[in-house]
Amino acid sequence: MNTETILYIILAGILALSLALFQYIYKHRKRSKTYVLLTFLRFVSLFSVFLLVINPKFNKITYFNEKPNLLIAVDNTESVKYLDQDQKTRDLVGLLQKDEGLNERFDLKLFSFGKDVNNLEALSFDEKQTNPTVVFERFSQVYGNSIAPLILITDGNQTYGNDYEFAAQNYKQAVFPIILGDTNRYTDLKIEQLNINKYAYLKNKFPIEIIAVYNGGEEVSTQLTVSSGNTIVFSENLTFNKEQSSRIVNLSLPANRPGVHSYKAELKPLANEKNTVNNIKNFAVEVIDRKTHVAIVSDIIHPDLGALKKAIESNEQRQASILKPTEFLNQKNDFQQVIIYQPNQNFKLVYDEIQTLNINTFTILGPKTNWLEFNKFQPFMQQTVTNQYEDFQPSLNSNFNVFIVDDLNFSDFPPLQTEFGTATFSLPIEIILYKTVNGIQLNEPLLWSFEVNQKRAVVLNGEGIWRWRAQSYLDKKSFHDFDNFIGKIIQYLDSNQKRFRLNVSYESFYNGNDNVLLTAQFFNRTYEFDKTASLEITVKNKESEQSQKLPFILKQSNYQVDLSGLEAGDYVFTVQAQEENISQSGEFKILDYSVEQQFLNANVLKLQNLATLSQGTSYFINDTDALVDQLIKDERFPTIQKSTKKVVPLIDWKFLLAFIALSLGAEWFIRKYNGLI
């Protein structure tokens, strides 16, 4: 409590006492016990009122002990079960949880991880991907400023994400790996990697690269075969020894029929081979009978052009070429679509040819657009020319119903720059993204589509889309979501399908370790997105005839269903809107492949390096007796005494009000009793 407040309290006491003495002693000039008591009660009332106004406060300091955290992250993937370490892992986790010494010294926090990190509830060892990197990324963010050693229980084999040995360098804590497995080396043949494009084109040949690896000391021979159904389409004998432990086989197969075709690459197992699962790799190719060639026409050099080309060509069905207007005019018949980037006076003939060829277009406008000329080139949009520019952020229109657009957290994307001023349209448009300024959504389009005379067009009124691709990578560590967004625009411009109230988006085939996610959108009769729809999917395995029904779950601007638990095979499905007789059907294939079953041993060396670099110690699962003692005795993990300082009132206002009420009530009663009222 500061000196000023103490002075106010003293003055308040003097003033309260003076007023009480003046009213009952000086004014009545009596010294009876009754008047002295009334003087005291009036003093208490006045002093309490003054204290209520002054509200004096003081600092209250409390001390407490904070134990260091002990993080336990357990590998919950299929590889642990495949290496026969699942029960040992459960037993070890149970012992660590119940150990009194550990619980007295540390605050234990348990997690499981596969592709992501979760609080540990139960160990099922059924996750299909291992990503230890996410463990270090999450823990660095949450426990970066505290003492938090980590026990990492894993086989060390990674199937997803960036290398965890480097990610662990950002986690400034000691790591104690517990290695699930042993150091024994077994004779093994496996297909280490199979490289192939997802798509092939009809009447062409598609290349395949197979990398086969041998672990062992003796010379062995095997046969590599590639089969389609019961037909062997390729065969080659391979020889391995200690010096030549890997072979790269390149081959080409014909694409004679359109559709999805599945193949199996297999190495004939050795007589004493322990793991034969990794001798086989299933793969598939979708054969298509046409390829979309997109012209990106620009008279300037800009990063947006490269971002568009990369996004378009992320799908092997599409090819993009960046051309000057004059170059496009010379090759105009080679393209099925045109992206017009910030047109100027040199685009007059380009617009004329597009009109003649009746090609669908994706137009991108911005500060370098010649707006006066653009307003002349086409009759559908007229932009007010102010020669002033503004930055606009995007906001997704949840009622957009022309094709499925996933929300990429557009509201967090960097702004695009374009002409300041209103635009008018001579025909109806479908708004995909609205303009947003300072968090306020304007009733103006940033990205929209329209159709006229069976010709489709999409327009983006903003420069700097390359920043969106970069932001998407920062958010998801992948360009896939942004590239898929651009791909859907290109697919819309490449198709003349009619609009449906129920749209379903899915892949032709999925790898066995991939997430099998299907998305859908449902619109009411006025083609507004219906968030109250009840969608259900019926999935049927073609071979076993088994089927199951699952509901779709609403996720922002679409509905999703996760079919990742399905076994490998060919499936047909029907998506049905429960309230109305509307449905969509399709089929897909799930390939038989488990990346977690490709390992024969734990990655001992990497886990030992991880322990050394973090100043921890590695242990094998069968030799963890010393771990608990080491953690308890390690002086790097002390209990820290901390203090909290709170500013609290000297007297609670509730007590002051009670004093005031009691003293005034007592004063009134005494005066009434003595006839002074």
XYZ file of C-alpha atoms in Angstrom:
677
model
C 0.000 0.000 0.000
C 1.478 3.319 -1.009
C 1.977 6.348 1.258
C -0.711 8.395 -0.495
C -3.382 5.813 0.304
C -2.301 5.631 3.972
C -2.566 9.427 4.170
C -6.094 9.294 2.723
C -7.082 6.687 5.338
C -5.726 8.842 8.191
C -7.542 11.889 6.859
C -10.719 9.822 6.435
C -10.470 8.687 10.081
C -9.924 12.238 11.322
C -12.799 13.573 9.222
C -15.166 10.755 10.293
C -14.281 11.267 13.982
C -14.670 15.058 13.710
C -18.116 14.780 12.136
C -19.249 12.233 14.731
C -17.984 14.394 17.642
C -19.544 17.485 16.146
C -22.977 15.881 15.826
C -23.224 14.102 19.187
C -20.753 15.776 21.570
C -20.139 19.346 20.501
C -23.664 20.000 19.229
C -25.524 18.495 22.248
C -22.726 19.091 24.783
C -23.476 15.827 26.580
C -21.037 13.203 27.832
C -23.360 10.307 28.659
C -22.535 6.734 27.675
C -25.409 6.775 25.174
C -23.942 9.738 23.300
C -20.462 8.234 23.361
C -21.852 4.998 21.855
C -23.799 6.973 19.228
C -20.618 8.903 18.432
C -18.714 5.649 17.939
C -21.424 4.173 15.693
C -21.571 7.327 13.570
C -17.738 7.261 13.303
C -17.832 3.616 12.114
C -20.495 4.449 9.512
C -18.686 7.492 8.148
C -15.246 5.864 8.202
C -16.605 2.799 6.388
C -18.157 5.014 3.713
C -14.853 6.866 3.248
C -12.960 3.549 3.029
C -15.452 2.370 0.417
C -14.666 5.465 -1.652
C -10.880 5.289 -1.131
C -10.849 1.492 -1.738
C -7.348 0.891 -0.298
C -5.433 -2.055 -1.762
C -2.230 -3.928 -0.994
C -0.041 -6.519 -2.747
C -0.568 -10.126 -1.641
C 2.269 -12.519 -2.530
C 1.769 -16.302 -2.436
C 4.426 -18.933 -3.086
C 4.031 -22.379 -4.660
C 6.229 -25.149 -6.053
C 6.044 -26.046 -9.745
C 7.216 -29.509 -10.707
C 8.910 -29.958 -14.089
C 6.864 -31.623 -16.828
C 7.763 -35.106 -18.014
C 6.338 -35.703 -21.492
C 5.786 -39.280 -22.624
C 5.032 -39.671 -26.347
C 4.145 -43.193 -27.528
C 4.244 -44.427 -31.131
C 0.709 -45.690 -31.823
C 1.233 -46.986 -35.379
C 0.938 -50.400 -37.012
C 4.700 -50.901 -37.184
C 4.917 -51.333 -33.386
C 2.459 -54.207 -33.520
C 4.165 -55.641 -36.609
C 7.518 -55.680 -34.749
C 5.740 -57.481 -31.874
C 6.402 -54.658 -29.407
C 2.804 -53.657 -28.626
C 2.321 -55.468 -25.303
C 5.783 -54.481 -24.043
C 4.936 -50.873 -24.841
C 1.636 -51.026 -22.939
C 3.390 -52.568 -19.927
C 6.096 -49.889 -19.929
C 3.597 -47.020 -20.175
C 1.617 -48.515 -17.286
C 4.747 -48.738 -15.105
C 5.744 -45.137 -15.854
C 2.243 -43.887 -15.049
C 2.140 -45.653 -11.673
C 5.719 -44.980 -10.548
C 5.484 -43.005 -7.275
C 8.951 -41.490 -7.585
C 8.264 -40.113 -11.048
C 4.884 -38.722 -10.053
C 6.373 -37.073 -6.966
C 9.200 -35.468 -8.952
C 7.411 -34.677 -12.254
C 4.075 -33.658 -13.658
C 3.499 -36.536 -16.116
C 1.760 -35.784 -19.426
C 1.129 -38.671 -21.813
C 0.544 -38.483 -25.560
C 0.250 -40.861 -28.488
C 1.300 -40.032 -32.017
C 0.986 -41.321 -35.536
C 0.356 -38.803 -38.264
C -0.636 -36.321 -35.535
C -0.285 -35.943 -31.747
C -3.148 -36.715 -29.359
C -3.614 -37.034 -25.611
C -3.059 -40.648 -24.645
C -6.321 -42.438 -23.935
C -5.719 -45.986 -25.178
C -3.043 -47.592 -27.310
C -4.489 -49.372 -30.357
C -1.405 -49.424 -32.628
C -3.583 -49.021 -35.719
C -2.464 -45.672 -37.127
C -1.118 -45.938 -40.665
C 1.521 -43.177 -40.740
C 4.372 -42.215 -38.408
C 5.382 -38.577 -38.127
C 7.644 -37.955 -35.088
C 8.366 -34.449 -36.443
C 4.940 -33.241 -35.338
C 5.805 -34.249 -31.754
C 8.757 -31.870 -31.622
C 6.898 -29.080 -33.434
C 3.919 -29.150 -31.060
C 5.960 -29.572 -27.886
C 8.305 -26.734 -28.887
C 5.317 -24.419 -29.081
C 3.595 -25.538 -25.879
C 6.525 -26.396 -23.581
C 9.285 -24.275 -25.086
C 9.528 -21.981 -22.042
C 9.375 -24.645 -19.345
C 11.379 -27.648 -18.155
C 9.956 -30.610 -20.077
C 12.194 -33.626 -20.792
C 10.684 -36.072 -23.278
C 10.461 -39.865 -23.218
C 9.942 -40.894 -26.851
C 8.738 -44.496 -27.124
C 9.041 -45.514 -30.786
C 10.757 -47.769 -33.297
C 12.207 -44.667 -34.956
C 10.837 -45.503 -38.417
C 9.283 -42.450 -40.080
C 6.799 -42.613 -42.959
C 5.452 -39.049 -43.124
C 6.663 -35.472 -42.717
C 10.080 -33.837 -42.525
C 13.056 -35.626 -40.958
C 12.455 -35.651 -37.188
C 16.179 -35.704 -36.381
C 16.418 -32.119 -37.644
C 13.071 -31.028 -36.209
C 14.247 -32.187 -32.768
C 16.980 -29.520 -32.812
C 14.282 -26.884 -32.216
C 13.137 -28.684 -29.078
C 15.568 -27.426 -26.449
C 14.955 -30.224 -23.974
C 16.555 -33.582 -23.189
C 15.066 -36.494 -25.134
C 15.147 -40.071 -23.835
C 14.250 -42.439 -26.701
C 13.034 -45.903 -25.788
C 13.760 -48.089 -28.801
C 11.078 -50.613 -29.729
C 12.990 -53.417 -31.405
C 16.474 -54.851 -31.527
C 19.715 -54.514 -33.470
C 19.540 -57.905 -35.168
C 19.881 -57.744 -38.947
C 17.843 -60.171 -41.003
C 18.223 -61.227 -44.605
C 15.601 -59.270 -46.479
C 14.515 -58.272 -49.974
C 12.190 -55.350 -50.432
C 10.871 -52.889 -52.979
C 12.255 -49.712 -51.444
C 10.495 -47.331 -53.802
C 8.261 -47.371 -56.854
C 8.022 -44.175 -58.905
C 5.159 -43.678 -61.337
C 2.931 -40.869 -62.566
C -0.641 -40.986 -61.325
C -2.013 -40.415 -64.834
C -1.182 -41.736 -68.291
C -2.597 -40.853 -71.680
C -4.397 -43.203 -73.999
C -2.243 -44.881 -76.692
C 0.951 -43.808 -74.886
C 3.380 -45.743 -72.706
C 3.845 -44.827 -69.062
C 7.271 -45.244 -67.378
C 7.836 -47.093 -64.088
C 10.946 -46.990 -61.901
C 11.373 -49.742 -59.290
C 14.148 -49.600 -56.669
C 14.822 -53.025 -55.109
C 17.072 -53.380 -52.032
C 18.765 -56.385 -50.423
C 19.998 -56.701 -46.824
C 22.337 -59.623 -46.365
C 25.846 -60.959 -46.984
C 25.411 -63.845 -49.407
C 24.735 -63.644 -53.130
C 21.058 -64.292 -53.905
C 18.861 -64.379 -57.003
C 15.212 -63.465 -57.309
C 12.635 -62.557 -59.914
C 10.881 -59.223 -60.259
C 7.424 -59.406 -61.822
C 4.791 -56.798 -62.603
C 1.299 -58.201 -63.032
C -2.156 -56.903 -63.870
C -4.721 -59.251 -62.416
C -3.548 -62.775 -63.283
C -1.459 -61.601 -66.248
C 2.275 -60.970 -65.884
C 3.133 -57.935 -68.015
C 6.821 -57.700 -67.090
C 9.456 -60.035 -65.651
C 13.203 -59.750 -64.953
C 15.705 -61.844 -62.985
C 17.778 -59.907 -60.446
C 20.973 -60.840 -58.591
C 22.112 -59.199 -55.330
C 25.201 -59.502 -53.139
C 26.934 -57.546 -50.387
C 28.572 -55.148 -52.866
C 25.548 -54.726 -55.140
C 22.734 -54.408 -52.607
C 20.328 -52.344 -54.705
C 18.998 -52.441 -58.246
C 17.043 -49.854 -60.246
C 14.692 -51.316 -62.849
C 13.099 -49.044 -65.462
C 10.269 -50.244 -67.679
C 7.359 -48.905 -69.710
C 3.849 -50.316 -70.039
C 1.234 -49.468 -72.679
C -1.907 -47.450 -71.847
C -4.404 -49.112 -74.147
C -7.691 -48.561 -72.334
C -9.055 -45.518 -70.468
C -9.917 -45.878 -66.780
C -8.142 -46.916 -63.574
C -5.805 -49.918 -63.906
C -4.131 -51.580 -60.919
C -0.813 -53.437 -60.970
C 1.322 -55.417 -58.537
C 5.132 -55.353 -58.430
C 6.599 -58.342 -56.577
C 10.014 -59.741 -55.680
C 10.044 -63.515 -55.282
C 10.824 -64.155 -51.567
C 14.000 -65.861 -50.396
C 13.786 -69.183 -48.580
C 14.729 -67.769 -45.158
C 13.155 -64.317 -45.522
C 11.342 -63.107 -42.395
C 9.380 -60.157 -43.827
C 7.732 -60.813 -47.185
C 5.162 -58.025 -46.957
C 7.698 -55.470 -48.224
C 8.379 -57.623 -51.292
C 5.102 -56.463 -52.825
C 3.938 -53.038 -53.887
C 0.552 -52.352 -55.459
C 0.094 -49.302 -57.655
C -2.462 -47.897 -60.052
C -2.593 -45.632 -63.086
C -5.550 -43.687 -64.426
C -5.522 -43.665 -68.219
C -7.215 -40.609 -69.721
C -7.949 -39.903 -73.333
C -7.267 -36.165 -73.394
C -4.957 -33.620 -71.824
C -5.862 -30.024 -71.029
C -3.368 -27.507 -72.380
C -3.750 -24.076 -70.759
C -2.279 -20.876 -72.189
C -1.238 -18.241 -69.627
C -1.143 -15.055 -71.704
C 0.663 -12.091 -70.168
C 2.526 -9.054 -71.424
C 4.423 -8.655 -68.128
C 6.652 -10.781 -65.892
C 5.147 -11.507 -62.475
C 5.441 -14.190 -59.723
C 1.733 -14.948 -60.172
C 2.515 -16.585 -63.513
C 4.872 -19.125 -61.982
C 2.444 -19.883 -59.151
C -0.358 -20.536 -61.651
C 1.822 -22.757 -63.835
C 3.004 -24.806 -60.842
C -0.547 -25.192 -59.526
C -1.965 -26.243 -62.895
C 0.808 -28.723 -63.664
C 0.588 -30.337 -60.222
C -2.028 -32.467 -61.978
C -0.427 -34.528 -64.726
C -3.603 -34.196 -66.804
C -2.803 -30.541 -67.406
C -0.038 -28.541 -69.030
C 0.449 -24.769 -68.882
C 2.463 -22.481 -71.178
C 3.317 -18.846 -70.411
C 3.045 -16.815 -73.632
C 3.118 -13.260 -74.887
C -0.041 -12.149 -76.750
C 1.682 -12.496 -80.130
C 2.950 -15.988 -79.235
C -0.540 -17.083 -78.288
C -1.939 -15.885 -81.615
C 0.564 -18.106 -83.420
C -0.353 -21.189 -81.323
C -4.020 -20.505 -80.584
C -5.283 -23.877 -81.816
C -3.101 -25.799 -79.329
C -5.034 -24.747 -76.210
C -8.320 -25.703 -74.574
C -8.297 -22.827 -72.047
C -6.769 -19.378 -71.715
C -5.689 -17.490 -68.604
C -5.610 -13.777 -69.405
C -3.272 -12.030 -66.981
C -3.700 -8.250 -66.518
C -4.637 -7.379 -70.123
C -3.450 -4.176 -71.762
C -3.781 -2.582 -75.215
C -1.929 -5.523 -76.799
C -4.751 -7.981 -75.994
C -7.307 -6.781 -78.570
C -6.557 -9.590 -81.041
C -6.359 -12.109 -78.202
C -9.928 -11.316 -77.174
C -11.064 -11.504 -80.796
C -9.536 -14.971 -81.248
C -10.954 -16.243 -77.956
C -14.380 -15.113 -79.090
C -13.927 -16.837 -82.453
C -12.649 -20.101 -80.950
C -15.246 -19.978 -78.128
C -12.605 -20.882 -75.491
C -13.297 -20.692 -71.756
C -11.185 -18.111 -69.920
C -9.775 -17.331 -66.488
C -9.059 -13.591 -66.268
C -6.844 -12.061 -63.588
C -6.931 -8.286 -63.147
C -4.815 -5.916 -61.075
C -2.860 -2.658 -60.886
C -1.077 -3.296 -64.213
C -4.343 -3.830 -66.100
C -5.219 -1.195 -68.702
C -8.745 -0.687 -67.436
C -9.879 1.628 -70.233
C -8.913 -0.955 -72.840
C -10.276 -3.861 -70.765
C -13.676 -2.167 -70.567
C -13.673 -2.037 -74.383
C -12.488 -5.627 -74.974
C -15.493 -7.296 -73.325
C -19.095 -6.253 -72.611
C -19.725 -8.216 -69.407
C -17.922 -6.064 -66.813
C -17.247 -2.355 -66.584
C -14.786 -1.120 -63.939
C -14.800 2.458 -62.648
C -11.328 3.834 -63.377
C -9.889 5.862 -60.475
C -6.160 5.193 -60.932
C -6.086 4.414 -57.207
C -5.370 0.999 -55.743
C -6.644 -0.845 -52.709
C -5.723 -4.083 -50.898
C -8.544 -6.597 -50.474
C -8.596 -9.812 -48.484
C -10.828 -12.736 -49.515
C -13.910 -14.085 -47.795
C -15.511 -17.327 -48.982
C -19.121 -17.267 -50.140
C -20.630 -20.344 -48.484
C -23.560 -20.236 -50.944
C -21.386 -20.643 -54.035
C -22.800 -23.721 -55.769
C -21.179 -24.057 -59.201
C -18.400 -26.376 -57.995
C -17.018 -27.457 -54.621
C -14.601 -24.959 -53.055
C -12.895 -25.924 -49.791
C -12.265 -23.144 -47.293
C -8.483 -22.700 -47.154
C -8.798 -20.152 -44.322
C -9.101 -17.487 -47.006
C -9.727 -14.816 -44.375
C -6.124 -15.280 -43.153
C -4.612 -15.047 -46.643
C -2.551 -11.995 -47.675
C -4.504 -9.266 -49.483
C -4.580 -8.853 -53.254
C -4.169 -5.435 -54.869
C -6.440 -4.042 -57.561
C -8.226 -0.929 -58.816
C -10.239 1.028 -56.252
C -13.777 1.572 -57.444
C -16.996 -0.254 -58.159
C -17.616 -2.685 -60.985
C -20.903 -3.222 -62.808
C -21.988 -6.407 -64.562
C -24.293 -6.892 -67.528
C -25.188 -10.494 -66.633
C -25.659 -12.608 -63.496
C -22.461 -13.750 -61.768
C -21.717 -16.421 -59.157
C -19.484 -14.985 -56.422
C -16.808 -17.358 -55.099
C -14.891 -14.888 -52.888
C -16.009 -11.511 -51.582
C -13.756 -8.517 -50.978
C -12.917 -7.789 -47.350
C -11.337 -4.591 -45.976
C -10.213 -4.379 -42.322
C -12.260 -7.447 -41.493
C -15.453 -6.010 -42.997
C -16.929 -7.982 -45.895
C -18.004 -5.803 -48.807
C -20.808 -6.706 -51.157
C -18.306 -6.744 -54.012
C -16.796 -9.807 -55.712
C -13.101 -10.627 -55.623
C -13.405 -13.933 -57.499
C -16.466 -14.904 -59.510
C -17.711 -17.045 -62.401
C -20.348 -16.638 -65.095
C -21.720 -18.424 -68.151
C -22.925 -16.918 -71.407
C -23.836 -18.704 -74.642
C -22.489 -22.033 -73.259
C -19.141 -20.370 -72.597
C -17.690 -20.335 -69.083
C -15.458 -17.728 -67.482
C -13.843 -17.044 -64.099
C -12.475 -13.629 -63.086
C -10.111 -12.766 -60.212
C -9.900 -9.048 -59.545
C -6.591 -8.950 -57.672
C -2.825 -9.234 -58.148
C -0.568 -11.297 -55.860
C -2.056 -14.776 -55.895
C 1.473 -16.184 -55.485
C 1.287 -15.041 -51.856
C -1.758 -17.265 -51.372
C 0.196 -20.295 -52.550
C 3.040 -19.423 -50.159
C 0.613 -18.891 -47.248
C -1.071 -22.209 -47.975
C 2.334 -23.910 -47.706
C 3.094 -22.153 -44.402
C -0.257 -23.273 -42.994
C -0.256 -26.885 -44.211
C 3.417 -27.580 -45.098
C 2.161 -28.456 -48.585
C 1.053 -26.694 -51.766
C -1.659 -29.322 -52.293
C -4.660 -27.349 -50.987
C -3.942 -24.242 -53.063
C -3.064 -26.259 -56.165
C -6.302 -28.206 -55.729
C -8.230 -24.918 -55.487
C -6.777 -23.694 -58.799
C -7.307 -27.182 -60.235
C -11.019 -27.005 -59.497
C -11.264 -23.705 -61.372
C -9.473 -25.263 -64.357
C -11.687 -28.346 -64.147
C -14.808 -26.149 -64.124
C -13.579 -24.306 -67.221
C -12.714 -27.629 -68.860
C -16.177 -29.092 -68.357
C -19.613 -28.348 -69.717
C -21.505 -30.239 -67.049
C -24.858 -28.940 -65.932
C -25.269 -27.647 -62.436
C -26.548 -30.171 -59.889
C -27.975 -29.621 -56.434
C -25.782 -32.439 -55.066
C -22.080 -32.459 -55.980
C -19.574 -35.076 -54.766
C -15.775 -34.721 -55.002
C -13.481 -37.777 -54.773
C -10.398 -39.447 -56.301
C -10.440 -42.383 -58.704
C -8.108 -44.364 -56.450
C -6.372 -44.060 -53.075
C -3.239 -45.654 -51.656
C -3.866 -47.890 -48.662
C -2.115 -45.529 -46.233
C -3.855 -42.371 -47.514
C -6.870 -40.717 -45.925
C -9.970 -41.600 -47.955
C -12.033 -38.414 -47.691
C -15.076 -37.648 -49.831
C -16.597 -34.152 -49.847
C -20.056 -33.074 -50.964
C -22.157 -29.954 -51.314
C -25.942 -29.807 -51.277
C -28.036 -26.825 -52.402
C -31.669 -25.952 -51.954
C -34.035 -25.227 -54.835
C -32.711 -21.669 -55.168
C -29.144 -23.038 -55.304
C -28.100 -21.745 -51.902
C -25.854 -23.961 -49.800
C -27.992 -25.956 -47.379
C -26.316 -26.334 -43.972
C -29.212 -28.363 -42.581
C -29.115 -31.181 -45.128
C -28.802 -34.798 -44.023
C -26.489 -36.634 -46.422
C -25.716 -40.341 -46.204
C -23.309 -42.485 -48.206
C -23.748 -46.180 -48.949
C -20.424 -47.855 -49.783
C -20.282 -51.349 -51.249
C -17.273 -53.584 -51.847
C -17.594 -55.074 -55.335
C -15.909 -58.350 -54.411
C -17.343 -59.153 -50.972
C -20.713 -57.453 -51.589
C -20.480 -55.995 -48.069
C -21.920 -52.513 -47.686
C -22.206 -49.903 -44.973
C -23.936 -46.590 -44.493
C -22.251 -43.536 -43.021
C -23.468 -39.969 -42.474
C -21.686 -36.906 -43.829
C -20.483 -34.300 -41.316
C -20.770 -30.567 -41.997
C -17.341 -28.891 -42.217
C -17.711 -25.144 -42.897
C -18.699 -24.885 -46.584
C -19.098 -28.586 -47.416
C -19.924 -32.012 -46.047
C -17.254 -34.664 -45.444
C -17.104 -38.378 -44.748
C -13.957 -40.300 -43.772
C -13.693 -43.787 -45.292
C -10.082 -44.382 -44.241
C -11.010 -47.574 -42.367
C -12.065 -49.439 -45.513
C -10.012 -52.416 -46.637
C -8.284 -52.503 -50.012
C -10.582 -53.229 -52.939
C -12.967 -51.794 -55.528
C -15.941 -49.848 -54.192
C -19.127 -48.333 -55.554
C -21.002 -45.683 -53.601
C -24.205 -43.686 -53.613
C -24.651 -40.376 -51.787
C -28.291 -39.722 -50.904
C -30.006 -36.576 -49.584
C -32.354 -37.963 -46.935
C -35.133 -35.384 -47.227
C -35.282 -35.400 -51.038
C -34.982 -37.948 -53.807
C -31.573 -36.675 -54.963
C -28.472 -38.849 -55.193
C -25.054 -39.151 -56.859
C -23.113 -42.354 -57.498
C -19.537 -43.239 -58.351
C -16.732 -45.710 -57.745
C -13.172 -45.724 -56.474
C -10.351 -48.131 -55.710
C -8.262 -48.529 -52.535
C -4.860 -50.104 -53.118
C -3.515 -52.748 -50.754
C -0.466 -51.155 -49.170
C 0.703 -50.557 -45.598
C 3.809 -48.457 -45.322
C 4.102 -49.370 -41.633
C 4.718 -53.033 -42.503
C 7.729 -52.292 -44.675
C 10.169 -52.192 -41.744
C 12.028 -55.144 -40.278
C 14.018 -53.362 -37.551
C 13.937 -50.281 -35.381
C 15.941 -47.293 -36.587
C 18.417 -47.614 -33.725
C 21.121 -45.312 -35.071
C 18.806 -42.345 -35.611
C 17.284 -42.620 -32.138
C 20.707 -42.896 -30.527
C 21.861 -39.793 -32.426
C 18.727 -38.004 -31.265
C 19.528 -38.810 -27.628
C 23.150 -37.699 -27.987
C 22.297 -34.373 -29.653
C 19.674 -33.539 -27.008
C 21.905 -34.613 -24.084
C 19.575 -37.450 -23.231
C 20.046 -41.218 -23.092
C 18.572 -43.927 -25.301
C 17.273 -47.247 -23.949
C 16.010 -50.449 -25.495
C 12.533 -51.545 -24.435
C 13.991 -54.551 -22.581
C 16.484 -52.435 -20.618
C 14.643 -49.479 -19.082
C 15.297 -50.172 -15.375
C 17.807 -47.337 -15.047
C 15.588 -44.762 -16.790
C 13.452 -43.836 -13.769
C 16.458 -43.462 -11.450
C 18.258 -41.291 -13.991
C 15.288 -38.961 -14.387
C 14.719 -38.611 -10.629
C 18.390 -37.889 -9.879
C 19.018 -35.605 -12.867
C 19.715 -32.110 -11.499
C 18.727 -30.496 -14.795
C 15.082 -30.954 -13.868
C 14.606 -29.100 -10.540
C 11.347 -28.152 -8.874
C 10.985 -24.366 -9.121
C 9.469 -22.165 -6.439
C 7.306 -19.482 -7.997
C 5.315 -16.618 -6.598
C 2.175 -14.814 -7.639
C 1.414 -11.226 -6.718
C -2.182 -10.117 -6.472
C -3.544 -6.672 -5.714
C -6.368 -7.204 -3.197
C -8.540 -4.697 -1.285
C -7.690 -4.026 2.355
C -11.302 -4.707 3.342
C -13.808 -6.396 1.071
C -16.589 -4.032 -0.013
C -19.172 -6.548 1.168
C -17.845 -6.283 4.748
C -17.805 -2.486 4.538
C -21.433 -2.432 3.432
C -22.257 -4.789 6.302
C -20.467 -2.497 8.815
C -22.322 0.512 7.438
C -25.684 -1.252 7.617
C -25.078 -2.604 11.125
C -23.751 0.668 12.573
C -26.520 2.789 11.043
C -29.140 0.266 12.159
C -27.765 0.182 15.711
C -27.572 3.970 15.817
C -31.207 4.328 14.709
C -32.401 1.735 17.227
C -30.563 3.415 20.152
C -31.856 6.851 19.214
C -35.396 5.485 18.859
C -35.161 3.696 22.197
C -33.959 6.844 23.958
C -36.540 9.107 22.324
C -34.005 11.021 20.273
C -36.024 10.642 17.053
